[in-house]
Coordinates of C-alpha atoms and ligand atoms in Angstrom, one line a residue:
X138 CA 102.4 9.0 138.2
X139 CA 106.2 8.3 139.0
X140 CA 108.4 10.7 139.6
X141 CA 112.0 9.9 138.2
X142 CA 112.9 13.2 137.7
X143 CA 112.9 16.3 140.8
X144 CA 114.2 19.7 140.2
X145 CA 114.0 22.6 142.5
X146 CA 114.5 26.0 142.1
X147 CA 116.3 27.7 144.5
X148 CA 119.1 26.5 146.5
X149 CA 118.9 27.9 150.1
X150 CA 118.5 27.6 153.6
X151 CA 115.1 25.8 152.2
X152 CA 115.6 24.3 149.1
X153 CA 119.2 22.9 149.9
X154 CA 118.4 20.8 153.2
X155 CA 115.2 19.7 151.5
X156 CA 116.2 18.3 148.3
X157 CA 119.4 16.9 149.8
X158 CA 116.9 14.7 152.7
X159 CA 114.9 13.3 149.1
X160 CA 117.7 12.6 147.1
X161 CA 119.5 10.8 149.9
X162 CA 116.0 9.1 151.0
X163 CA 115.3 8.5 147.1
X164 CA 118.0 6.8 145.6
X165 CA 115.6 6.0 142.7
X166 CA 115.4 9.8 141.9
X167 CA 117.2 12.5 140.4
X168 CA 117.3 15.9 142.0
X169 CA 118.8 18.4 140.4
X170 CA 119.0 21.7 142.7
X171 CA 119.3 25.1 140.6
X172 CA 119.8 28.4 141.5
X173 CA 120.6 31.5 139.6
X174 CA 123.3 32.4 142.1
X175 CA 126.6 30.9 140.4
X176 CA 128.4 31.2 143.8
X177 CA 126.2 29.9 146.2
X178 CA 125.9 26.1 143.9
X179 CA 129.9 26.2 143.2
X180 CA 129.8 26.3 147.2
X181 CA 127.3 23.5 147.1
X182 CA 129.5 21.6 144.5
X183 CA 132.4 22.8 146.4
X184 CA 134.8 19.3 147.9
X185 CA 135.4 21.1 151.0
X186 CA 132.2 20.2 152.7
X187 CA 132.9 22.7 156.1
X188 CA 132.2 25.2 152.9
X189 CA 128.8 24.4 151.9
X190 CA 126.8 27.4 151.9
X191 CA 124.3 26.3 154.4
X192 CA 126.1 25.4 157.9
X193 CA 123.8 22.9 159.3
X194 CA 124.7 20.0 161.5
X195 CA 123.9 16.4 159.9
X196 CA 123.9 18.4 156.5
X197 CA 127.7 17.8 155.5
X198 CA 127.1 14.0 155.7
X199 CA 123.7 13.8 153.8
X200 CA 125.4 15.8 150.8
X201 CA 128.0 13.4 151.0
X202 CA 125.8 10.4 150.7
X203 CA 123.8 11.7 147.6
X204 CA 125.7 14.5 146.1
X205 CA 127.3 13.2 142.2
X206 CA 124.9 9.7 143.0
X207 CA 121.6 11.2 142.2
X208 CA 122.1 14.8 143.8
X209 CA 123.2 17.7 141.9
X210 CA 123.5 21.1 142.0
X211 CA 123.5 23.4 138.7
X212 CA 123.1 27.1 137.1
X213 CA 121.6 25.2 134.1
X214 CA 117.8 26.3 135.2
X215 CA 116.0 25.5 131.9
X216 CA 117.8 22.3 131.0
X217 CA 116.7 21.1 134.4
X218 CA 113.1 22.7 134.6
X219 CA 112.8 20.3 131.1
X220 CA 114.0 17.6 132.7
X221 CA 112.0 16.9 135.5
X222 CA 108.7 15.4 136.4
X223 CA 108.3 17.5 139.2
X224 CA 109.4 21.1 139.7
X225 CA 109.5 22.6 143.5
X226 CA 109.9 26.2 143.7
X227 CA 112.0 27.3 146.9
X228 CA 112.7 30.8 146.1
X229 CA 112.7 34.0 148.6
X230 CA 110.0 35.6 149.6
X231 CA 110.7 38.5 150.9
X232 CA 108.8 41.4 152.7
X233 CA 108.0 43.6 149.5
X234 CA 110.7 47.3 149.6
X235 CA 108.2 48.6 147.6
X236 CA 105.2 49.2 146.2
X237 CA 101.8 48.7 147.2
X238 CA 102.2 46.6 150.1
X239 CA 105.6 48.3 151.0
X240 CA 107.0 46.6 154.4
X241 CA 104.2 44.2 154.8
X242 CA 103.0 42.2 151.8
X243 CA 105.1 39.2 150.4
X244 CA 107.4 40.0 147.1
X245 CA 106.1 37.0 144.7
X246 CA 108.2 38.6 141.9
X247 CA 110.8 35.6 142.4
X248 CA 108.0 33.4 141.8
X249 CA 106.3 34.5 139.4
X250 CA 109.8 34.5 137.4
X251 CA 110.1 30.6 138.5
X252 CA 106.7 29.7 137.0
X253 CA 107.2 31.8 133.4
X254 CA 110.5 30.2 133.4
X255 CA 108.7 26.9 133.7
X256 CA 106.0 27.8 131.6
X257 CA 109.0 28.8 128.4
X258 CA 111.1 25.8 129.5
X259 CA 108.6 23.0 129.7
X260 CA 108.0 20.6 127.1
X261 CA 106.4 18.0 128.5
X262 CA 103.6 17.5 131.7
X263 CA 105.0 18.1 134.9
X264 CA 103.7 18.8 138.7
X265 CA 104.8 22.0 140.0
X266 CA 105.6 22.1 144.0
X267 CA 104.7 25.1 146.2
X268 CA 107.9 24.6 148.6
X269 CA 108.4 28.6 149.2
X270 CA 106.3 30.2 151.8
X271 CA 103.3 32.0 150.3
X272 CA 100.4 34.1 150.5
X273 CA 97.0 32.0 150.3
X274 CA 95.8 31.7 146.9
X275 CA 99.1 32.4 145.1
X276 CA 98.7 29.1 142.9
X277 CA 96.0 29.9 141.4
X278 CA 98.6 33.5 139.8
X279 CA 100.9 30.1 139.4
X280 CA 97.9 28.5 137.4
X281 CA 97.2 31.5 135.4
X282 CA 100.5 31.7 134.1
X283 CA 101.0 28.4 133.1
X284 CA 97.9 27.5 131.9
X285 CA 98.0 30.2 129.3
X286 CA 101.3 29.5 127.6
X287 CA 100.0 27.8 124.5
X288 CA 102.5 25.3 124.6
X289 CA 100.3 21.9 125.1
X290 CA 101.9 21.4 128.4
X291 CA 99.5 20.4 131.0
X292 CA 100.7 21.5 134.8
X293 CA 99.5 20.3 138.3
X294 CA 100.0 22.7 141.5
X295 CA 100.7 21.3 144.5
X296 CA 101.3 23.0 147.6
X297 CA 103.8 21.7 150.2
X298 CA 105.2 23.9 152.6
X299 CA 108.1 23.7 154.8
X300 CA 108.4 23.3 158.4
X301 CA 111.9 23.0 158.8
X302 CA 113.7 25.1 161.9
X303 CA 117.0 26.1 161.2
X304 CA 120.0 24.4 163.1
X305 CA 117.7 21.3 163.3
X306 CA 116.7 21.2 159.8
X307 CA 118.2 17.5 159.1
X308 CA 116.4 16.3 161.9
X309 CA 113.0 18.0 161.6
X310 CA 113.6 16.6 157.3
X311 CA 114.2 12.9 158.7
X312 CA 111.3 13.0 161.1
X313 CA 109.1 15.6 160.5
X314 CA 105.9 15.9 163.0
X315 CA 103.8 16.1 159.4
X316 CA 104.4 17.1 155.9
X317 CA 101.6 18.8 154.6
X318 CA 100.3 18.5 150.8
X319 CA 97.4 20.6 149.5
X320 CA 96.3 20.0 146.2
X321 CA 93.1 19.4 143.6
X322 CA 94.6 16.9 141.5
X323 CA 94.8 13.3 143.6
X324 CA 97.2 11.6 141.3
X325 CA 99.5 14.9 141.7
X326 CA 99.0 14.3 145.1
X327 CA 99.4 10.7 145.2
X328 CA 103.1 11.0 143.9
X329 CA 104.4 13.7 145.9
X330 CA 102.7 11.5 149.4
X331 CA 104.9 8.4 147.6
X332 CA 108.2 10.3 147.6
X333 CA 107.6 11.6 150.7
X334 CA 106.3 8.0 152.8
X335 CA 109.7 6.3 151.8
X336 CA 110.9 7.2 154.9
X337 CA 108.0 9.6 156.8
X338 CA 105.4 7.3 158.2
X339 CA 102.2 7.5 156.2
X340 CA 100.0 8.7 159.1
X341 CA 102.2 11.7 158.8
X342 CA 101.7 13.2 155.4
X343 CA 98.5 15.1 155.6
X344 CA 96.6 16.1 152.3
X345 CA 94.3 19.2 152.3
X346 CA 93.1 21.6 149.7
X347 CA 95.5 24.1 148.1
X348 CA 94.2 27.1 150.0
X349 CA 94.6 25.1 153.4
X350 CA 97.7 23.9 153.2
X351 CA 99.0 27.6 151.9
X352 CA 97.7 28.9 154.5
X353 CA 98.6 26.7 157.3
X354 CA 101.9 27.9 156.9
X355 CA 101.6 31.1 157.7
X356 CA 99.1 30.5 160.1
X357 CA 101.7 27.7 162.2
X358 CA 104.5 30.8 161.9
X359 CA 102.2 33.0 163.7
X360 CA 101.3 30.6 166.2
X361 CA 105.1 29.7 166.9
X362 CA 106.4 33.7 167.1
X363 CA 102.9 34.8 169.1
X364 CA 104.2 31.9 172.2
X365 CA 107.4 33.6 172.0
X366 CA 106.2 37.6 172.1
X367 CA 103.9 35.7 175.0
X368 CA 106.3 34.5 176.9
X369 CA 108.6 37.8 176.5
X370 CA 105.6 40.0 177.5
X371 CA 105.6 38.1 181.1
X372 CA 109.4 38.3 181.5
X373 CA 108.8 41.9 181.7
X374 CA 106.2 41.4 184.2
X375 CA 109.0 39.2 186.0
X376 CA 111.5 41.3 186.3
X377 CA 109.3 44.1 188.1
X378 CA 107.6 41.5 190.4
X379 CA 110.5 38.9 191.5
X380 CA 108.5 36.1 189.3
X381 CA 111.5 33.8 187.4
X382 CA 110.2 33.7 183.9
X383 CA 111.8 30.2 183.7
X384 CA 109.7 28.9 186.6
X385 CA 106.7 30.5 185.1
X386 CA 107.5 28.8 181.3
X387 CA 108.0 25.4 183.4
X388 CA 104.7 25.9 185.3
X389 CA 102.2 26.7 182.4
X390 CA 104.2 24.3 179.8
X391 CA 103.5 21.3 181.8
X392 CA 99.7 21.8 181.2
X393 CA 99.1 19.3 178.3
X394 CA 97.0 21.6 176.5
X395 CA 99.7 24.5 176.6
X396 CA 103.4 21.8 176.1
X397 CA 106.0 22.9 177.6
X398 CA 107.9 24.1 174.1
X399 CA 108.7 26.8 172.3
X400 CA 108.5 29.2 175.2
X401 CA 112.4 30.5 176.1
X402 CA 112.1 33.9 176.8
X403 CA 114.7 35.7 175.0
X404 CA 116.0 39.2 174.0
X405 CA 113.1 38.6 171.0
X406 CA 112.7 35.9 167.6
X407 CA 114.9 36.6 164.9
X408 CA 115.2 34.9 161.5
X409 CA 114.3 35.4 157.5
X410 CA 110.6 34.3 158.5
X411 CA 108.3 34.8 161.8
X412 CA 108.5 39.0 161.4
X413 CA 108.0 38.2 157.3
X414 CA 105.0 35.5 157.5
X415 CA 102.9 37.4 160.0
X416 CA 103.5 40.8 158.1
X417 CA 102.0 39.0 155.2
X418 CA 99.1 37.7 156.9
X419 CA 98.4 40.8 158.7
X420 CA 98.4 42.7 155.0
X421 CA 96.2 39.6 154.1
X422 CA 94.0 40.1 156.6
X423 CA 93.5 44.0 156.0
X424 CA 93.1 43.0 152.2
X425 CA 90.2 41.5 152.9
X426 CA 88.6 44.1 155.6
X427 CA 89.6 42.1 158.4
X428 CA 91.0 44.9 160.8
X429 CA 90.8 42.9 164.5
X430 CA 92.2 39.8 162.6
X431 CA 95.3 42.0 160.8
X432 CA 95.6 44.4 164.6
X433 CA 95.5 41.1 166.3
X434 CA 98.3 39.6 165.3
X435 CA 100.1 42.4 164.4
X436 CA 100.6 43.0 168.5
X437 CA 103.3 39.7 168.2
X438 CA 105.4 42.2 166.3
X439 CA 105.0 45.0 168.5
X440 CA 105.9 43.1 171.0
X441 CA 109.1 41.6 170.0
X442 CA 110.3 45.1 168.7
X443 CA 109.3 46.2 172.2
X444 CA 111.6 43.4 173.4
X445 CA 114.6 44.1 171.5
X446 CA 114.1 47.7 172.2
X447 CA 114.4 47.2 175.7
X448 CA 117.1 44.9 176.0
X449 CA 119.1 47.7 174.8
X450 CA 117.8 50.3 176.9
X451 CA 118.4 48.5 179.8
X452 CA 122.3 48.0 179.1
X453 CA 122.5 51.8 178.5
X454 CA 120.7 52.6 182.1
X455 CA 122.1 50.0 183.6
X456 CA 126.1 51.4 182.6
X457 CA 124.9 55.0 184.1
X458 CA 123.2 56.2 181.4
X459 CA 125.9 56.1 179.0
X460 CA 128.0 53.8 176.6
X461 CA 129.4 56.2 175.0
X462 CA 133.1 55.1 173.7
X463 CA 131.9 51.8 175.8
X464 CA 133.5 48.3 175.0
X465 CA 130.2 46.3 174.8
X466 CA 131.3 42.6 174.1
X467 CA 128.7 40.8 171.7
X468 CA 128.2 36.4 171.8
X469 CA 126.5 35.9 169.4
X470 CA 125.5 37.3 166.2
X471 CA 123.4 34.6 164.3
X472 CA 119.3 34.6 165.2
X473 CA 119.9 31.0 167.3
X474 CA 122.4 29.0 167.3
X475 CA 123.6 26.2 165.3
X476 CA 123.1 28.2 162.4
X477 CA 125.2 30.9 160.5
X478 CA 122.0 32.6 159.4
X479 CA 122.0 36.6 160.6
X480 CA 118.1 37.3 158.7
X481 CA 116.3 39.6 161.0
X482 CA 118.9 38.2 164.3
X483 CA 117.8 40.3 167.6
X484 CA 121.7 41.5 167.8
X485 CA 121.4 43.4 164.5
X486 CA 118.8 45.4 166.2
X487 CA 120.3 45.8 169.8
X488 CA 123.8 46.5 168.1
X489 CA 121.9 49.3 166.5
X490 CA 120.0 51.1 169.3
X491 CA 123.9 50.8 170.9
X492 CA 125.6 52.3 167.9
X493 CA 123.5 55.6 168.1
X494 CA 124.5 56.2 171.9
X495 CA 128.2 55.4 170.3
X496 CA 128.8 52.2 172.3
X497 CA 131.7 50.5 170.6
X498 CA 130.3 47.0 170.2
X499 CA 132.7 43.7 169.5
X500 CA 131.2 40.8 167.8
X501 CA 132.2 37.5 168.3
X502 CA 129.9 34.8 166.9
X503 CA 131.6 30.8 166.1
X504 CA 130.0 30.8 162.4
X505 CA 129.1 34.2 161.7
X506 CA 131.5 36.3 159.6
X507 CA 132.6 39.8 160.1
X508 CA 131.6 40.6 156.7
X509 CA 128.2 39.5 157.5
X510 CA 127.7 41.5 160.6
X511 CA 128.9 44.6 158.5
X512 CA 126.2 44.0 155.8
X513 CA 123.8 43.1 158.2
X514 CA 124.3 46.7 159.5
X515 CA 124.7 48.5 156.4
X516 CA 121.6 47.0 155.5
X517 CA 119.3 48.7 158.1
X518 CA 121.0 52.1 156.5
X519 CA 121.0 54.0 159.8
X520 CA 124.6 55.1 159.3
X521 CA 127.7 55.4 156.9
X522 CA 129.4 52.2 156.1
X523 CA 132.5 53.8 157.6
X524 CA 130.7 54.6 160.5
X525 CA 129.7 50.9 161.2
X526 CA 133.5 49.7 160.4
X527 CA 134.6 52.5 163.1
X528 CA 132.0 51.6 166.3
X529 CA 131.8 47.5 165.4
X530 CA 134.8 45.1 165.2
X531 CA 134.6 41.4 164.9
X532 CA 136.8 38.9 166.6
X533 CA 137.5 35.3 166.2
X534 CA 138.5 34.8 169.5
X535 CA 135.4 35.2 172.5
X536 CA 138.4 36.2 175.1
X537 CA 139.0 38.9 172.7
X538 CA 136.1 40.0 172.6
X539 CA 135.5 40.4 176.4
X540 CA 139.2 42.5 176.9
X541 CA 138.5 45.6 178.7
X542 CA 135.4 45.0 177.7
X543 CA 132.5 47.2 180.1
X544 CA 129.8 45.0 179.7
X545 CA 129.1 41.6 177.9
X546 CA 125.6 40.7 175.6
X547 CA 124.8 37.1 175.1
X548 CA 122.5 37.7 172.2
X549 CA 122.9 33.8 170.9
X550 CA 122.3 30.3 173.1
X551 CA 125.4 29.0 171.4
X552 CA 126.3 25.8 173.7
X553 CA 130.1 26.6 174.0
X554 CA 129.4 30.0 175.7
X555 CA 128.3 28.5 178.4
X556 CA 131.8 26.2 178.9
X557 CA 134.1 29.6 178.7
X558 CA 136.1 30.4 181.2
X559 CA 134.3 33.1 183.3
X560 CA 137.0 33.5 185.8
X561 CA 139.4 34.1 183.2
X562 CA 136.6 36.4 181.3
X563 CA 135.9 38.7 184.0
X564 CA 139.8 39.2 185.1
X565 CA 139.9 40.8 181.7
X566 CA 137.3 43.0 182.1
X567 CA 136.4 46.8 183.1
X568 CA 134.6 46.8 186.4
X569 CA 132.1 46.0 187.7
X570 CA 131.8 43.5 185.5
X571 CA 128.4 43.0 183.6
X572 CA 126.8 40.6 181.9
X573 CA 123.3 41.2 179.9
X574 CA 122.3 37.8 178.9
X575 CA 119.4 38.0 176.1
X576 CA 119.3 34.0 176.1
X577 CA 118.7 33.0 179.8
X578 CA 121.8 30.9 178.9
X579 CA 124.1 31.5 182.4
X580 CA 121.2 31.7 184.4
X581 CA 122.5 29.9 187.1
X582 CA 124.2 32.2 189.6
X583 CA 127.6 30.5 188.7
X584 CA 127.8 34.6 187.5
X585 CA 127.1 36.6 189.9
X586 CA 129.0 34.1 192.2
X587 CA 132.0 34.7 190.2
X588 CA 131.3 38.7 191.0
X589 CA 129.6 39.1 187.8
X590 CA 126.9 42.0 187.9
X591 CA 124.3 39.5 186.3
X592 CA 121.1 40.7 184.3
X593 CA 119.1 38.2 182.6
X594 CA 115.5 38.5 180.5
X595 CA 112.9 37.9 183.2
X596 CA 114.9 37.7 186.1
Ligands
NAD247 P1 117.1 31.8 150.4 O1 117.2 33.2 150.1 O2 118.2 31.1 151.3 O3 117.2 30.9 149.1 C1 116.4 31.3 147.9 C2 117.3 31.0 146.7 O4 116.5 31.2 145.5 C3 118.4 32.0 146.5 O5 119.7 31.3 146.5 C4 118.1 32.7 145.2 O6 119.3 33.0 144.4 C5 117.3 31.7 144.5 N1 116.4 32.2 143.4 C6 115.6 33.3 143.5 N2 115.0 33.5 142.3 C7 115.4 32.5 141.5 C8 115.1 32.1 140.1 N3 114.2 32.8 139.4 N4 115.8 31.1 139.6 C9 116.6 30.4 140.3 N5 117.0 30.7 141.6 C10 116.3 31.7 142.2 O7 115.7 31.5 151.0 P2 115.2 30.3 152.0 O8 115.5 30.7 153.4 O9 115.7 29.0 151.4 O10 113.6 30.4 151.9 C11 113.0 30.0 150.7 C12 111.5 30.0 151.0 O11 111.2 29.0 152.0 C13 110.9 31.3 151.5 O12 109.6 31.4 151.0 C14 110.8 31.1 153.0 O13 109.8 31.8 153.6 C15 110.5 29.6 153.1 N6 110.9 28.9 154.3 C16 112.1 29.2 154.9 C17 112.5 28.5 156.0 C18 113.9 28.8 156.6 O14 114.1 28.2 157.7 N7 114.8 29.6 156.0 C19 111.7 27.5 156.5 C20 110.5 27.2 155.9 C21 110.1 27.9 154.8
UGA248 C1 110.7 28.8 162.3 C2 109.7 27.7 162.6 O1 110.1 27.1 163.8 C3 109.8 26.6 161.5 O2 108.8 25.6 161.7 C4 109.5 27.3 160.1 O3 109.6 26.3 159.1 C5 110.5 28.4 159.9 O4 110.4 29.3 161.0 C6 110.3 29.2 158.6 O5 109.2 29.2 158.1 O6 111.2 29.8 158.3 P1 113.4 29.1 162.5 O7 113.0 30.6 162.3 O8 114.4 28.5 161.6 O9 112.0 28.2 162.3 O10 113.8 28.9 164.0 P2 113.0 28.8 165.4 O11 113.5 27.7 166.2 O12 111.5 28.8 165.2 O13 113.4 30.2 166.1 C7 112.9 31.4 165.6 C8 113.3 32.5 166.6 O14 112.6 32.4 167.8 C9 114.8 32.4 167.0 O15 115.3 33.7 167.0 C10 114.7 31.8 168.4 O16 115.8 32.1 169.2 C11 113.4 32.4 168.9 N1 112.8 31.6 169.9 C12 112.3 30.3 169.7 C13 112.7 32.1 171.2 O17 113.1 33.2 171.5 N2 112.1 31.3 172.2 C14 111.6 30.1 171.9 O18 111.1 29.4 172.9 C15 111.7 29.6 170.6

């Protein structure tokens, strides 16, 4: 079976990166990437590449390569679902607002939408790609709907789930540790493990069965955001007993069997998946009786609410038990840096918990806008709009930021934070000055040498 033709549905944080690494990889295929959001693929077809939807470094110059040679980006779903050989569905999947399964279970309504859309468009055979994170068993819904249209159109399911991070998503798409492929049909399988081993070694590509490879996604998520809930719950143990939680990471992480990454204490994980993935497996879990399994890893949760939660607590004790009509400077808005993604980011949280003791809080972040950080806010619906807009300003200037400031939260490892100017910083601000840093990023006394009053997670 070879594949000529690629479409994908959805064009985000996912689907975007992905398609663009194939198409430039693939010069002998054409990807077509569609989305039902008109402005998000006029930004993708947009000349100005600093305004690509997605800000990712190394992206800009892949869309370049490919984009108008065999890369392209359209509203015209059906034309391209009819198309293609092979159709990978990249959609959200979002905690469910509703519902049975309300705040826990995965929303598939997005894709079931993508497969009866494939299922009407179709017109001739074509493999359909799991590319969007999903619930075990979910293809064989996807089978059920598109075996039964009546049309004469015969689909394969593969699933192939992505292990992208963001802010290294070009580099983890050029040399991925694995890409994983489950599937039934071997000549399915065969052609997606060709696209892919033009530029992954073969040894890489890893073929299971469907229901393995479905759920080895979710299952590598948890893994990942249970070393970081870890690692936070002994930086709370190291700030009462004089342990460094840095020394600590360094000393466990050079045990082979443990490896030494992924464990960065910090003011708690952020981003559109960890919290998301292990909700959904904790509702799968339950779904099938499983309550130590579904408790078990529901604790990785509790714990990085816990973390956030206290983060902010201990800025309010720490500035006398108020922050009332306190200037509390924010760096960093985005859930890690190198990224202008704000889904699920630790500073919405902390922001929040600062806003109802009436801390005035001003955001500076270098890609995050201020329209953003006001949605992000309104979105949690704890207050007004207005409200927000009154308490929260958002500055494009960090020196702005930390004017008369009382107290300064580095809530994103942004690089360039650590290059400012702290002398300069700390002549502008209320004293004592005080610095709450969430990333372990100024942890090097240069701070409190400076005069700083310097708190940092696990310290
Ligand atoms: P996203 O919200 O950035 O993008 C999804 C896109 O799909 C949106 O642009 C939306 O308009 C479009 N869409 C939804 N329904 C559609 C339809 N019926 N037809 C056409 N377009 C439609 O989401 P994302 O971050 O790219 O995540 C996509 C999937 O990948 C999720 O399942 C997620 O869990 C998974 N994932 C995400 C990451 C990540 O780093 N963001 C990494 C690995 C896996
Ligand atoms: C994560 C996984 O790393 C990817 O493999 C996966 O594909 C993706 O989720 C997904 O399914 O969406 P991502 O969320 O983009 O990627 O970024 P990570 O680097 O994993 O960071 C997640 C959060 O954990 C961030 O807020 C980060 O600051 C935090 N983190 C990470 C720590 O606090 N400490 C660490 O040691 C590592």
């Amino acid at each position: 079976m070879e594949v000529k033709n690629i479409c994908c549905i959805g064009a985000g944080y996912v689907g975007g990166p992905t398609m663009s690494v194939i198409a430039q990889q693939c010069p002998h295929i054409t990807v077509t990437i569609v989305d039902i959001n008109a402005e998000r693929i006029a930004a993708w077809n947009d000349s100005d590449l600093s305004r690509l939807p997605v800000y990712e470094p190394g992206l800009a110059e892949v869309v370049a390569e490919a984009r108008g040679r065999n890369l392209f980006f359209s509203t015209d779903v059906d034309g391209a679902i009819a198309g293609a050989d092979m159709v990978f569905i990249s959609v959200n999947t979002p905690t469910k607002t509703y519902g049975k399964g309300k705040g826990m279970a995965a929303d598939l309504k997005y894709i079931e939408l993508c497969a009866r859309q494939i299922a009407a468009a179709a017109t001739s055979d074509k493999i359909i790609v799991e590319k969007s994170t999903l619930p075990v068993r979910t293809a064989e819904a996807l089978k059920s709907i598109l075996h039964n249209t009546g049309n004469g159109v015969s689909f394969h399911i593969l699933s192939n789930p992505e292990f992208l991070a963001e802010g290294t998503a070009i580099q983890d798409l050029h040399r991925p540790d694995r890409v994983l492929i489950g599937g039934e049909n071997a000549e399915a399988v065969q052609a997606l493990v060709d696209i892919y081993a033009t530029w992954v070694p073969r040894e890489r590509v890893l073929t299971t069965n469907l229901w393995s490879s479905e759920l080895s996604k979710l299952t590598a998520n948890a893994f990942l955001a249970q070393r970081v809930s870890s690692i936070n719950a002994i930086s709370e143990l190291c700030e009462r007993t004089g342990a460094n939680v840095d020394e600590v990471a360094r000393a466990i992480g050079t045990d082979s069997r443990i490896g030494p990454k992924f464990l960065k204490a910090s003011v708690g994980f952020g981003g559109s998946c960890f919290q998301k993935d292990i909700l959904n497996l904790v509702y799968i879990a339950r779904s099938y009786g499983l309550e130590e399994v579904a408790h078990y890893w529901e604790q990785v949760i509790s714990m990085n609410d816990h973390q956030k939660q206290r983060f902010a607590d201990n800025i309010v004790q720490t500035l006398y038990n108020t922050v009332s009509g306190k200037k509390i400077a924010f760096l960093g808005w985005a859930f890690k840096k190198d990224t202008n993604d704000t889904r699920e980011s630790a500073a919405i949280y902390v922001a929040d918990a600062l806003l109802n003791e009436e801390a005035n809080i001003i955001v500076y972040d270098p890609k995050v806008s201020a329209e953003q950080v006001y949605a992000d806010l309104d979105y949690l619906g704890t207050r007004a709009p207005k409200e927000n807009r009154r308490l929260v300003s958002v500055v494009d200037d960090p020196y702005d930021a930390a004017e008369r400031a009382h107290a300064i939260a580095v809530l994103t490892e942004w690089d360039e934070f650590r290059d400012y100017d702290w002398q300069r910083i700390k002549d502008h601000m209320m004293k004592p000055a005080f610095v709450f840093d969430g990333r372990k990023l100024l942890a090097d006394n240069r701070l409190a040498d400076l005069g700083f009053t310097y708190y940092a997670i696990g310290e």
